[in-house]
Each structure stands twice: as C-alpha cells, then as structure tokens.
CSV table of C-alpha atoms in Angstrom, one decimal:
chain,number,residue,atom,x,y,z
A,1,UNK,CA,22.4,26.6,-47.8
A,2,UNK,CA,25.9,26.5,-49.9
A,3,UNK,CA,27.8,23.7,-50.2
A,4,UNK,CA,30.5,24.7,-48.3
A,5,UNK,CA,27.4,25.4,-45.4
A,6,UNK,CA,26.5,21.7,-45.8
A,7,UNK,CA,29.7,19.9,-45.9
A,8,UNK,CA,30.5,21.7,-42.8
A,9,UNK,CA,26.5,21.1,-41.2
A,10,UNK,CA,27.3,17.1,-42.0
A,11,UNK,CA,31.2,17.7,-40.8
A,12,UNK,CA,29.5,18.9,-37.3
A,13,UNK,CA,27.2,15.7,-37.3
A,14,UNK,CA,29.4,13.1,-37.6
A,15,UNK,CA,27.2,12.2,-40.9
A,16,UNK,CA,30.9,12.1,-42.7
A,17,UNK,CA,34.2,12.3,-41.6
A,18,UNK,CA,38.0,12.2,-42.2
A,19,UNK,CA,40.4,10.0,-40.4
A,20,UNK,CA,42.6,12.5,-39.4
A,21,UNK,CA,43.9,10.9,-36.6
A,22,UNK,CA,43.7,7.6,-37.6
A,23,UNK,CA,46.4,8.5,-40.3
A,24,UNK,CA,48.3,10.7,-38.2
A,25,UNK,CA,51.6,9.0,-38.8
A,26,UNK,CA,51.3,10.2,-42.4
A,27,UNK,CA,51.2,14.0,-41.1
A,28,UNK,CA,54.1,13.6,-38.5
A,29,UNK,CA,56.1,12.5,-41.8
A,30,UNK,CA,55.4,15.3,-43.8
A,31,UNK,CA,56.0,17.8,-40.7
A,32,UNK,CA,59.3,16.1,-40.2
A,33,UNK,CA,60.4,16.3,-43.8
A,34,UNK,CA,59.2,19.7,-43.7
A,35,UNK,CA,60.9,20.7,-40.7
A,36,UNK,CA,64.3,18.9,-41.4
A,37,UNK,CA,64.1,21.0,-44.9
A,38,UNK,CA,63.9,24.4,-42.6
A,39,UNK,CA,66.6,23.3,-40.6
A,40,UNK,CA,69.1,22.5,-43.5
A,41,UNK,CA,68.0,25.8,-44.5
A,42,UNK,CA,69.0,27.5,-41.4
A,43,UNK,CA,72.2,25.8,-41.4
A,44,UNK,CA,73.2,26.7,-44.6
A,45,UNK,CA,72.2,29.8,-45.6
A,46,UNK,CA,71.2,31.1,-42.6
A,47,UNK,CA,69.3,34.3,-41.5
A,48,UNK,CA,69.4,37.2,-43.7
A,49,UNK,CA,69.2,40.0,-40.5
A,50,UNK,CA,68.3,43.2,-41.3
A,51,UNK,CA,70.5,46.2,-40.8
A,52,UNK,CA,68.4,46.8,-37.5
A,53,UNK,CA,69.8,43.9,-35.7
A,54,UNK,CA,73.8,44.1,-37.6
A,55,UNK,CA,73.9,47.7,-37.3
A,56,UNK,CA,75.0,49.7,-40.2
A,57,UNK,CA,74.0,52.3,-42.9
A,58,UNK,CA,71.2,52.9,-44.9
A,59,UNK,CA,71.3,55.3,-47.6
A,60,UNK,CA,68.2,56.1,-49.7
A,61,UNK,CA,68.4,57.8,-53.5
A,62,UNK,CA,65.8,60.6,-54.7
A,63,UNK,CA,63.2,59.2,-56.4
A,64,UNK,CA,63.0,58.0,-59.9
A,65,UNK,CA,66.5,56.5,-60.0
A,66,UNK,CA,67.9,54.8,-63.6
A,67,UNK,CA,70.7,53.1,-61.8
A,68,UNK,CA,69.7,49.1,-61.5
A,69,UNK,CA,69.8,47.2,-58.8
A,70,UNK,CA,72.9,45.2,-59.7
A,71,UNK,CA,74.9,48.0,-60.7
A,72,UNK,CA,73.8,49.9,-56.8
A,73,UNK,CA,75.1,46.4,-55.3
A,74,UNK,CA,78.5,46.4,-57.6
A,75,UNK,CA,79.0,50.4,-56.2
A,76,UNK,CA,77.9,50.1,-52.6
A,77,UNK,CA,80.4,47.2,-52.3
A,78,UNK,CA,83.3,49.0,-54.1
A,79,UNK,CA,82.8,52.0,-51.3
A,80,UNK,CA,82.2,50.2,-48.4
A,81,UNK,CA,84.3,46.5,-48.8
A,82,UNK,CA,81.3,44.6,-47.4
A,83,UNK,CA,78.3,43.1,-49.2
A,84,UNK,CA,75.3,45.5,-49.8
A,85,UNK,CA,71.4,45.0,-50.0
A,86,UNK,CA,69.8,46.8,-52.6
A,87,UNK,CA,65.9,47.2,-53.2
A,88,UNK,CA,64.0,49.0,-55.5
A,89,UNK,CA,60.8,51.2,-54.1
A,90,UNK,CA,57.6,52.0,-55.8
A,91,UNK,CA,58.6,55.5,-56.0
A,92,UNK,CA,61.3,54.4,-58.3
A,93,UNK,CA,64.4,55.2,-55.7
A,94,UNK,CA,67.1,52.7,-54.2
A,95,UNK,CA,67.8,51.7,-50.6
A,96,UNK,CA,71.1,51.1,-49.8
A,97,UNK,CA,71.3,48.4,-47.0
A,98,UNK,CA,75.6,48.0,-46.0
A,99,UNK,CA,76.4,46.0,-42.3
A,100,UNK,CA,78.8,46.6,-40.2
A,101,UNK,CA,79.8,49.9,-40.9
A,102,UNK,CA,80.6,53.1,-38.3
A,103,UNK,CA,80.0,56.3,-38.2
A,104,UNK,CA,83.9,57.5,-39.5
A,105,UNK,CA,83.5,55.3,-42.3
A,106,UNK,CA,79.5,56.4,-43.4
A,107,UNK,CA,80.5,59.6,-44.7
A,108,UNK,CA,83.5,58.5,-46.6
A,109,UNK,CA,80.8,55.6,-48.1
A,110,UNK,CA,78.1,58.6,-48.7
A,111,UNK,CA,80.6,59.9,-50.8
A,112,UNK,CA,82.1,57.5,-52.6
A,113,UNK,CA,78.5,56.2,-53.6
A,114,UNK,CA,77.0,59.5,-54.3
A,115,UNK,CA,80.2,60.1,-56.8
A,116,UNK,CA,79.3,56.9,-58.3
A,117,UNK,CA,75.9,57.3,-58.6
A,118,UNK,CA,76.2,60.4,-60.5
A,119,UNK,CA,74.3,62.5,-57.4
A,120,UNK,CA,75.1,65.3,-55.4
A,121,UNK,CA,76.2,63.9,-51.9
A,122,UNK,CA,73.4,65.9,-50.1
A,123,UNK,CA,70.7,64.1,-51.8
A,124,UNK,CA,71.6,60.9,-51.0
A,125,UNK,CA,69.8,60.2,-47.6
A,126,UNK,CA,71.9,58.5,-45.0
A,127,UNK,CA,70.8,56.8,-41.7
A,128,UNK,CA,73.0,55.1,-39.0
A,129,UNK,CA,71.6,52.8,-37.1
A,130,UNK,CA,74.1,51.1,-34.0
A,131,UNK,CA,75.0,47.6,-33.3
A,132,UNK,CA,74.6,47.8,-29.7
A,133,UNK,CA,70.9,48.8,-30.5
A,134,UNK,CA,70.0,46.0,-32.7
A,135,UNK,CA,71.6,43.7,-30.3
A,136,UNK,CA,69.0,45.4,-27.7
A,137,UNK,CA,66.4,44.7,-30.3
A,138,UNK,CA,67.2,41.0,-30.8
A,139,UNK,CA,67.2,40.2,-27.2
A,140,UNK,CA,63.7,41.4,-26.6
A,141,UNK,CA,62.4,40.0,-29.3
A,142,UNK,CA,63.9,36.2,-27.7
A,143,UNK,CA,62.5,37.3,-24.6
A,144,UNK,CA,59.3,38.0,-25.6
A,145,UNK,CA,58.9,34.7,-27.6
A,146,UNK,CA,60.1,33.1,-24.4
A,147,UNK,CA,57.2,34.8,-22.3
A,148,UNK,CA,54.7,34.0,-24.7
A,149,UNK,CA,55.6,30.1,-24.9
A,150,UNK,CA,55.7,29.6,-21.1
A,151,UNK,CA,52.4,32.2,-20.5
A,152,UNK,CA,50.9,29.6,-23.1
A,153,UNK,CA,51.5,26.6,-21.5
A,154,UNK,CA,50.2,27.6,-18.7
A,155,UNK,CA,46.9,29.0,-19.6
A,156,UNK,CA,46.7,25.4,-21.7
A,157,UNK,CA,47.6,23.4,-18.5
A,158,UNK,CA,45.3,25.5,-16.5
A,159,UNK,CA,41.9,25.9,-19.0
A,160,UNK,CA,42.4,22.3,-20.4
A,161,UNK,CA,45.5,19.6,-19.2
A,162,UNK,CA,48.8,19.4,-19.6
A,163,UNK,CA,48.8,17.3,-22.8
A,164,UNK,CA,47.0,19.8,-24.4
A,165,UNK,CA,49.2,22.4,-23.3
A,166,UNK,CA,52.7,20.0,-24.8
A,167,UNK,CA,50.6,19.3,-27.8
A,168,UNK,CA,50.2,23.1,-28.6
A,169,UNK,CA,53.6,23.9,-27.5
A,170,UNK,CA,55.4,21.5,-30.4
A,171,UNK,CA,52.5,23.0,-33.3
A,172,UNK,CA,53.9,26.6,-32.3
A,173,UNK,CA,57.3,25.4,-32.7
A,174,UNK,CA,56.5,23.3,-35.6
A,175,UNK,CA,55.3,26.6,-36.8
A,176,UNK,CA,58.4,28.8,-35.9
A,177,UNK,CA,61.0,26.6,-37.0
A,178,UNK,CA,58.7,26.0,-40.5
A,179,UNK,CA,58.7,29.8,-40.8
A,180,UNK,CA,62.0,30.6,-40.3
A,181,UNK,CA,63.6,28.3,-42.5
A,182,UNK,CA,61.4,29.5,-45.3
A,183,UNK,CA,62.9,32.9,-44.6
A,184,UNK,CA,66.4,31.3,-45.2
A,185,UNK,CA,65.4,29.4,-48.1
A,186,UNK,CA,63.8,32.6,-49.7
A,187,UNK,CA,67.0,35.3,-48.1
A,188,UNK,CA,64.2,37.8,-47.3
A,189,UNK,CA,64.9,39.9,-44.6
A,190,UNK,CA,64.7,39.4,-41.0
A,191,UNK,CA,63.4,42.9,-39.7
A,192,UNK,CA,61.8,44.2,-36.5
A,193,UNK,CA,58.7,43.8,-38.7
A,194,UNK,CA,58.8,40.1,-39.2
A,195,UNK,CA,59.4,39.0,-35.2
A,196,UNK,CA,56.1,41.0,-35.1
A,197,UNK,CA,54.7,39.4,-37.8
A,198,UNK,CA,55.8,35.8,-35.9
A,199,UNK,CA,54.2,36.9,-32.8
A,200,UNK,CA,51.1,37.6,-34.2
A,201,UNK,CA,50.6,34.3,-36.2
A,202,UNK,CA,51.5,32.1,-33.1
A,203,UNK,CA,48.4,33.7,-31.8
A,204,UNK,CA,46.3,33.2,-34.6
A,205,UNK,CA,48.1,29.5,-34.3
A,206,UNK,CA,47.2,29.1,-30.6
A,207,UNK,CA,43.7,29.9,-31.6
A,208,UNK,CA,42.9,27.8,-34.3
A,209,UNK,CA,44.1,24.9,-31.7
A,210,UNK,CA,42.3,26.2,-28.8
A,211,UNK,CA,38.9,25.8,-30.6
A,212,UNK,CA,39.9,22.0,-31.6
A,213,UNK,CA,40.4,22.0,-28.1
A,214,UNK,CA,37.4,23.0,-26.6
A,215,UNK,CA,35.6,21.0,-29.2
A,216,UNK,CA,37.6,17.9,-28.1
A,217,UNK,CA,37.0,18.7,-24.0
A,218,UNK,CA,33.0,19.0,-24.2
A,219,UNK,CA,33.0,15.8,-25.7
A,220,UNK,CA,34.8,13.7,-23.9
A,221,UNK,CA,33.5,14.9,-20.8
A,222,UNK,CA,32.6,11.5,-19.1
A,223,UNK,CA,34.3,9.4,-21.9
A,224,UNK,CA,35.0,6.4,-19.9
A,225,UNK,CA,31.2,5.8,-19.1
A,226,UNK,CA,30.2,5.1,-22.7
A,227,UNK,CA,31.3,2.4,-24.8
A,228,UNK,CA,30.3,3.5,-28.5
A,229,UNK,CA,33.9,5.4,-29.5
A,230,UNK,CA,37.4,5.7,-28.3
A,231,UNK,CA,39.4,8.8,-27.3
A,232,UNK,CA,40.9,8.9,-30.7
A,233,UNK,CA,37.7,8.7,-32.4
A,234,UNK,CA,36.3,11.4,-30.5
A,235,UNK,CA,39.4,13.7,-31.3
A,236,UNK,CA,39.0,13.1,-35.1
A,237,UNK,CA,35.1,14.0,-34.8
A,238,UNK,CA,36.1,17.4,-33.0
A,239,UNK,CA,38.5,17.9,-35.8
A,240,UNK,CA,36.0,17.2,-38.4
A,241,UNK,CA,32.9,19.0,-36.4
A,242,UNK,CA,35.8,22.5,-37.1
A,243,UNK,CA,37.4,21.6,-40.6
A,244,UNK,CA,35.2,24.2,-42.2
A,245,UNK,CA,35.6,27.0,-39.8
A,246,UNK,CA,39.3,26.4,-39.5
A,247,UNK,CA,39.4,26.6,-43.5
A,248,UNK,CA,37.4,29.7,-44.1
A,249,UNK,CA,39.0,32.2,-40.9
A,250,UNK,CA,42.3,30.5,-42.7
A,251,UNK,CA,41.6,31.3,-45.7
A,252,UNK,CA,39.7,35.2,-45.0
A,253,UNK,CA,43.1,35.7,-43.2
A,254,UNK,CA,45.2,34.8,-46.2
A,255,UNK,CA,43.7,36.8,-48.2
A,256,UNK,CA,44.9,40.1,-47.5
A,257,UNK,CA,47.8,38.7,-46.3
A,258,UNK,CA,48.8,37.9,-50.2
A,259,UNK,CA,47.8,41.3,-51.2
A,260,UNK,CA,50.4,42.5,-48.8
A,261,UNK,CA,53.3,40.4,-50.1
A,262,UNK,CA,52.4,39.5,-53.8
A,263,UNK,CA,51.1,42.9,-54.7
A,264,UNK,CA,52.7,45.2,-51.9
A,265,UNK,CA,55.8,43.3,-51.9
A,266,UNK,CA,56.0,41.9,-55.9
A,267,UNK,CA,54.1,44.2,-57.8
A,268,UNK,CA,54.4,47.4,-56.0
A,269,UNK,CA,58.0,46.8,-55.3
A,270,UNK,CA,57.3,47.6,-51.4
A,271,UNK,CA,60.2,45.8,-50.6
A,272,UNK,CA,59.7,47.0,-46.8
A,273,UNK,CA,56.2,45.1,-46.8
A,274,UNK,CA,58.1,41.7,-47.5
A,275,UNK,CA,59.7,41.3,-43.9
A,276,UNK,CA,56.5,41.3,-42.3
A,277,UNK,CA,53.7,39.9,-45.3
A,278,UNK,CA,55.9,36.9,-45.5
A,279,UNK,CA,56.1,35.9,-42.0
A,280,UNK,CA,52.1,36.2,-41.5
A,281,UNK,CA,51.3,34.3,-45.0
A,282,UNK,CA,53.7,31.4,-44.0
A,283,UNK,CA,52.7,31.3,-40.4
A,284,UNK,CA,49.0,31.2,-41.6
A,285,UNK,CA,49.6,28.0,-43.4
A,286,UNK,CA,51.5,26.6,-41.1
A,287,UNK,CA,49.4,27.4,-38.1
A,288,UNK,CA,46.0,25.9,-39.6
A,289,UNK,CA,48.2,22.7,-40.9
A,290,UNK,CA,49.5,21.8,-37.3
A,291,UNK,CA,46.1,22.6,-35.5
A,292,UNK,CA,44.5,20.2,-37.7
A,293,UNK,CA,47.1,17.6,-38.6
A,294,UNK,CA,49.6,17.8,-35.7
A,295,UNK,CA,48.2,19.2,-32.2
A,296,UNK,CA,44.7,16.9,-32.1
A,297,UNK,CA,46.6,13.9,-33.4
A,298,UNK,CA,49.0,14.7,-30.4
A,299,UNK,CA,47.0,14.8,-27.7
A,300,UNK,CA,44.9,11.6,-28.8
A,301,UNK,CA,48.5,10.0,-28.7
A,302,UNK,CA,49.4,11.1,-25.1
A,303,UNK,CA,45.9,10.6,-24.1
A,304,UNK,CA,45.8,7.2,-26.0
A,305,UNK,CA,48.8,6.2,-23.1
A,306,UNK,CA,46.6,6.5,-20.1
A,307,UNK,CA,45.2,3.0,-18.2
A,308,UNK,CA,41.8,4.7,-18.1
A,309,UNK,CA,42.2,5.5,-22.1
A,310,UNK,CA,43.5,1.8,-22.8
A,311,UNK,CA,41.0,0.1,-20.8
A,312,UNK,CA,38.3,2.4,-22.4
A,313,UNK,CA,39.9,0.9,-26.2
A,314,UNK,CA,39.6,-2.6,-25.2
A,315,UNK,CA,36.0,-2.0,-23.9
A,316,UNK,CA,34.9,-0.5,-27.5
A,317,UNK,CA,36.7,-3.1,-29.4
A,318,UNK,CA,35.4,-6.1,-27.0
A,319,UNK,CA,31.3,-4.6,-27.8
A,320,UNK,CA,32.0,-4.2,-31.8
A,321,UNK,CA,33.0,-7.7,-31.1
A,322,UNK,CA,30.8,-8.9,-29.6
A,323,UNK,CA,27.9,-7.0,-32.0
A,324,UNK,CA,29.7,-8.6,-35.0
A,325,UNK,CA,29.3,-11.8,-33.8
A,326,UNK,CA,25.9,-11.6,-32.9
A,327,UNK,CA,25.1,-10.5,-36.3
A,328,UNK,CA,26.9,-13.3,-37.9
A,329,UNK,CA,25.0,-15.6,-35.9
A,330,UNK,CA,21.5,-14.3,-36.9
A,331,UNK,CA,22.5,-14.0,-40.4
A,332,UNK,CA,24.4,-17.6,-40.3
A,333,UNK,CA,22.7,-20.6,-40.3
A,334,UNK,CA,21.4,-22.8,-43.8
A,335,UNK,CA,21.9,-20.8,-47.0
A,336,UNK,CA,19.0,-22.5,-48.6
A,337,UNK,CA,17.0,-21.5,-45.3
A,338,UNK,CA,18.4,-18.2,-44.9
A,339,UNK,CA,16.1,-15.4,-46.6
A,340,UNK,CA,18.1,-12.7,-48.3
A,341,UNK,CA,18.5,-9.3,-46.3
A,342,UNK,CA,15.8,-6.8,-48.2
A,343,UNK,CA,15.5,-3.0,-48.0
A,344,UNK,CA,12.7,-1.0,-48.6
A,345,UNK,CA,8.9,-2.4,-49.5
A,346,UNK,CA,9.8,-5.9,-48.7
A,347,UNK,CA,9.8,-5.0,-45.1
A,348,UNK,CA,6.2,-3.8,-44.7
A,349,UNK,CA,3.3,-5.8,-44.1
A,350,UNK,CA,2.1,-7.6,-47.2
A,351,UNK,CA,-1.6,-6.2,-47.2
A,352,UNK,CA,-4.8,-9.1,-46.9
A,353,UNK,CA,-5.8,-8.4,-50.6
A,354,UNK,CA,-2.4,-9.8,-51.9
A,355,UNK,CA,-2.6,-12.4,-49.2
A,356,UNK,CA,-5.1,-14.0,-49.8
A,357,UNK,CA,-4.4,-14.1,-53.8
A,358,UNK,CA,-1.6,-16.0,-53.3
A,359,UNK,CA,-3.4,-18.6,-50.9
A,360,UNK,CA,-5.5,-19.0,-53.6
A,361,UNK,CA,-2.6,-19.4,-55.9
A,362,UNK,CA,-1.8,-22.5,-53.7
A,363,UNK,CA,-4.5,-24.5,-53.8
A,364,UNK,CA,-5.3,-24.5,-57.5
C-alpha cells in the first residue's frame, strides 16, 4: 500500500487525526480575510464583462499579424473613442474587443482600424453583438444561480437537516464571492464561458461537502446514547475519515484544469480558454478549502447550540472526569510505596525458575 493509501487507511480509523474543528476559528479568519480581499476587489476594480454582456464589436485580423498588442489597443481607441480589449491568438492574429458601440458606428470603426492596420477592410472580420442580448444573457445566468442555491437547500434540508443545508449554502457563497473577486483582481474576462464554468464548480463544491456529510450523518446516528465523543469530535473524525479522498478528486480535477489556463490560456495564447479555465481552477480550490475547513466546522457550531448537543458535552466531559480521577487515585497514594508504571516484559508472569532463585537469594 502507498503512503498516501495508509495515511488515508489510518485517517479512516481514527488511529490519527487533525483538529479541524477544534481550530475552526483560525479557518473562519482566513475565509474572512480572504473574502473581505474579493470584495475590495469588486469594489474597486470591478468586473471586467465581456462584450457578450456590454454589447459591442468584435473585429478579428487574418492570421499571423506583426502589429502588437499595445499598438492594436492605441488604434482601436483612436477609431472608436472608447477603451478596447486586445488579445493575441495562437494563430498569431488579434481580436479586437470595443463596448458600447452600434451598428452606424461599426463600419466607420472597421475602417478606420483596417486603414490603420495596414489591411484591406474586407479582411478584417467584424461581428456585432447587441446590448439588449447580453442583457438577456446576464439575467439568466442570475436566475439560474438563483435556482440552483434554493434547489440546493432543499435537497440538503430534505436528505440531511437544515443546518447542513445553511452550512453548504455560506461554503457555496464563500466560493462565489472568492471567485469572483479573483476575477477582478486578475481583470480577466467575464464571459458566457466563465458563469458556466461557476456553475459547474459549485457542483463539484456541493459534492465534496455532501460526502463530509454523509460521513458525519452515519456516525452520529444515535449520538446522544454514547458517552465516549462529542458532536464536534465526531464532525472532525468524518473530516479526517475523507481528507484523502477530498485531496486526490481535488487534485485529479486540477490537473487538467491548469493545462487549460496555464498552457491553453499562457502558453498557447488561447486567450478565449481563460474565461472559463480560470473560474473552474479557482472554484476548485476554493470548493475543497470550504468543504473541509468551513462547512463541517459549521454545522458542528449550529449543532453544538442544541440542549440535546450541550447536555451530550457535559456528559463526555463529566466521564473523562470522572476516569481521570479515578486514575489519579490508583496511581496516588505513597511514592515510596507506589511501584513505577512498566511496559512490556515486566507485566508477564515472572516464571518458577527465577522465582525461586531469588527466594533463595533471600535467605543466604
């Protein structure tokens, strides 16, 4: 068995652990640091939209194009008056991103550019693409989120409880908000492409937790009839018992992921491969940080605030109490008296040959 194979074998066992909940204040600190940093973010830079939710032009060059991007950005502004995004393909040619532009005033850009550009107008591909449509586009992409929060929390509220269902419900907004503010940090686009992309990793998200969860609901079935562990300790053992399998789907899923924005997106110059690769790489992350560090620790929380839970805490701590005590008191007494605590050979029976050698020892 690997090593990985074991950790996660003794993870499973209880045989070690990490106090993941037990330190959970530490992990809603970083999460709110993190999150007030993505929120600054939003504020001031904001959302770079795509053309598809603006409205505008696009215009594409043939391929193979020695114009840089700067110089593109300096011309496109020049024709149009308004600011201009400009990325370089992997065939070599330029797209022309300009918002806010109409139909009238396209051609007269195409031309200008195309003059500029040193290119004869009919090569330079133009595309129009409306405001009221992107507006359209933006609308169903809130309503969907909208439908997929509220369809959540009620499969959660139905399958498990509703503090499982409130618990998942802040890790996928944890995970939006955390997302999105990295896509104003960065200024990559927001496309069709990346709601998509934040769609899909809410569900990869929602899973992640969901296993935690069923861990965490077959063992505390019955919880209040035992006396060995508290709610909270259960919850960090159904973290622990899924550490490894949360890291490796995380980290198989990454994988490709990175290809698609550090090779696609970087290397390749697929600049079109950036709204969506970055989206699913930083939902990723985020999504197996908050099932681990935030949901779990959550629940054990809200859970933690029930009479039955609290009454259940006091019993624990009352029997470790009571078990410390009682091994104080056979270990207490005269230190003289008191025979060391052994391990090992000491403890089995001393056999009749050595016995009786050290009777004899006596009497002489």
């Amino acid at each position: 068995m690997s090593k990985l194979g074991s950790l996660g074998a003794r993870l499973h066992r209880g045989e070690i652990s990490y106090d993941f909940v037990g330190k959970r204040k530490i992990w809603y600190g970083v999460s709110i640091l993190i999150t007030i940093t993505a929120i600054l973010g939003l504020a001031v830079r904001g959302l770079n939209m795509s053309i598809d939710f603006q409205g505008g032009a696009v215009f594409t060059t043939p391929n193979h194009m020695s114009t840089s991007v700067a110089q593109a950005e300096t011309y496109a502004k020049d024709a149009s008056g308004h600011q201009a995004v400009v990325q370089k393909l992997g065939n070599g040619s330029l797209r022309i991103q300009i918002a806010g532009v109409d139909t009238d005033k396209s051609d007269q850009i195409k031309q200008t550019l195309a003059k500029d550009l040193n290119l004869n107008p009919e090569k330079l591909a133009a595309d129009l693409v409306g405001p009221s449509w992107g507006q359209e586009i933006a609308n169903k992409a809130w309503e969907g989120l909208a439908i997929f929060m509220v369809l959540v929390v009620i499969y959660l509220a139905i399958a498990f409880e509703w503090r499982m269902a409130v618990a998942a419900l802040v890790a996928l907004i944890h995970d939006i908000t955390i997302t999105t503010g990295i896509y104003a940090l960065v200024g990559f686009e927001v496309s069709p492409g990346t709601i998509i992309g934040l769609l899909t990793i809410l569900g990869y998200s929602l899973y992640d937790t969901v296993v935690v969860f069923d861990s965490l609901k077959e063992q505390t079935k019955d919880i209040t009839k035992q006396t060995r562990f508290t709610y909270s300790e259960i919850a960090n053992r159904s973290i622990n018992g899924t550490l490894v399998r949360s890291i490796n789907t995380t980290v198989v899923a990454l994988l490709p992921v990175a290809g698609l924005l550090f090779i696609g997106g970087g290397f390749l110059g697929a600049g079109d491969l950036n709204d969506i690769s970055l989206s699913l790489f930083v939902g990723l992350a985020a999504g197996a940080y908050s099932s681990i560090f935030i949901a779990t620790p959550l629940v054990a929380d809200l859970k933690e605030r029930e009479p039955a839970m609290k009454s259940l805490t006091k019993r624990v701590m009352a029997k470790r109490a009571q078990a410390a005590s009682e091994d104080g008191v056979a270990g207490g007494g005269d230190v003289e008296e008191a025979a060391p605590a052994v391990v090992g050979p000491r403890n089995q029976p001393v056999s009749r040959g050595r016995g009786r050698g050290r009777q004899t020892g006596k009497r002489r």
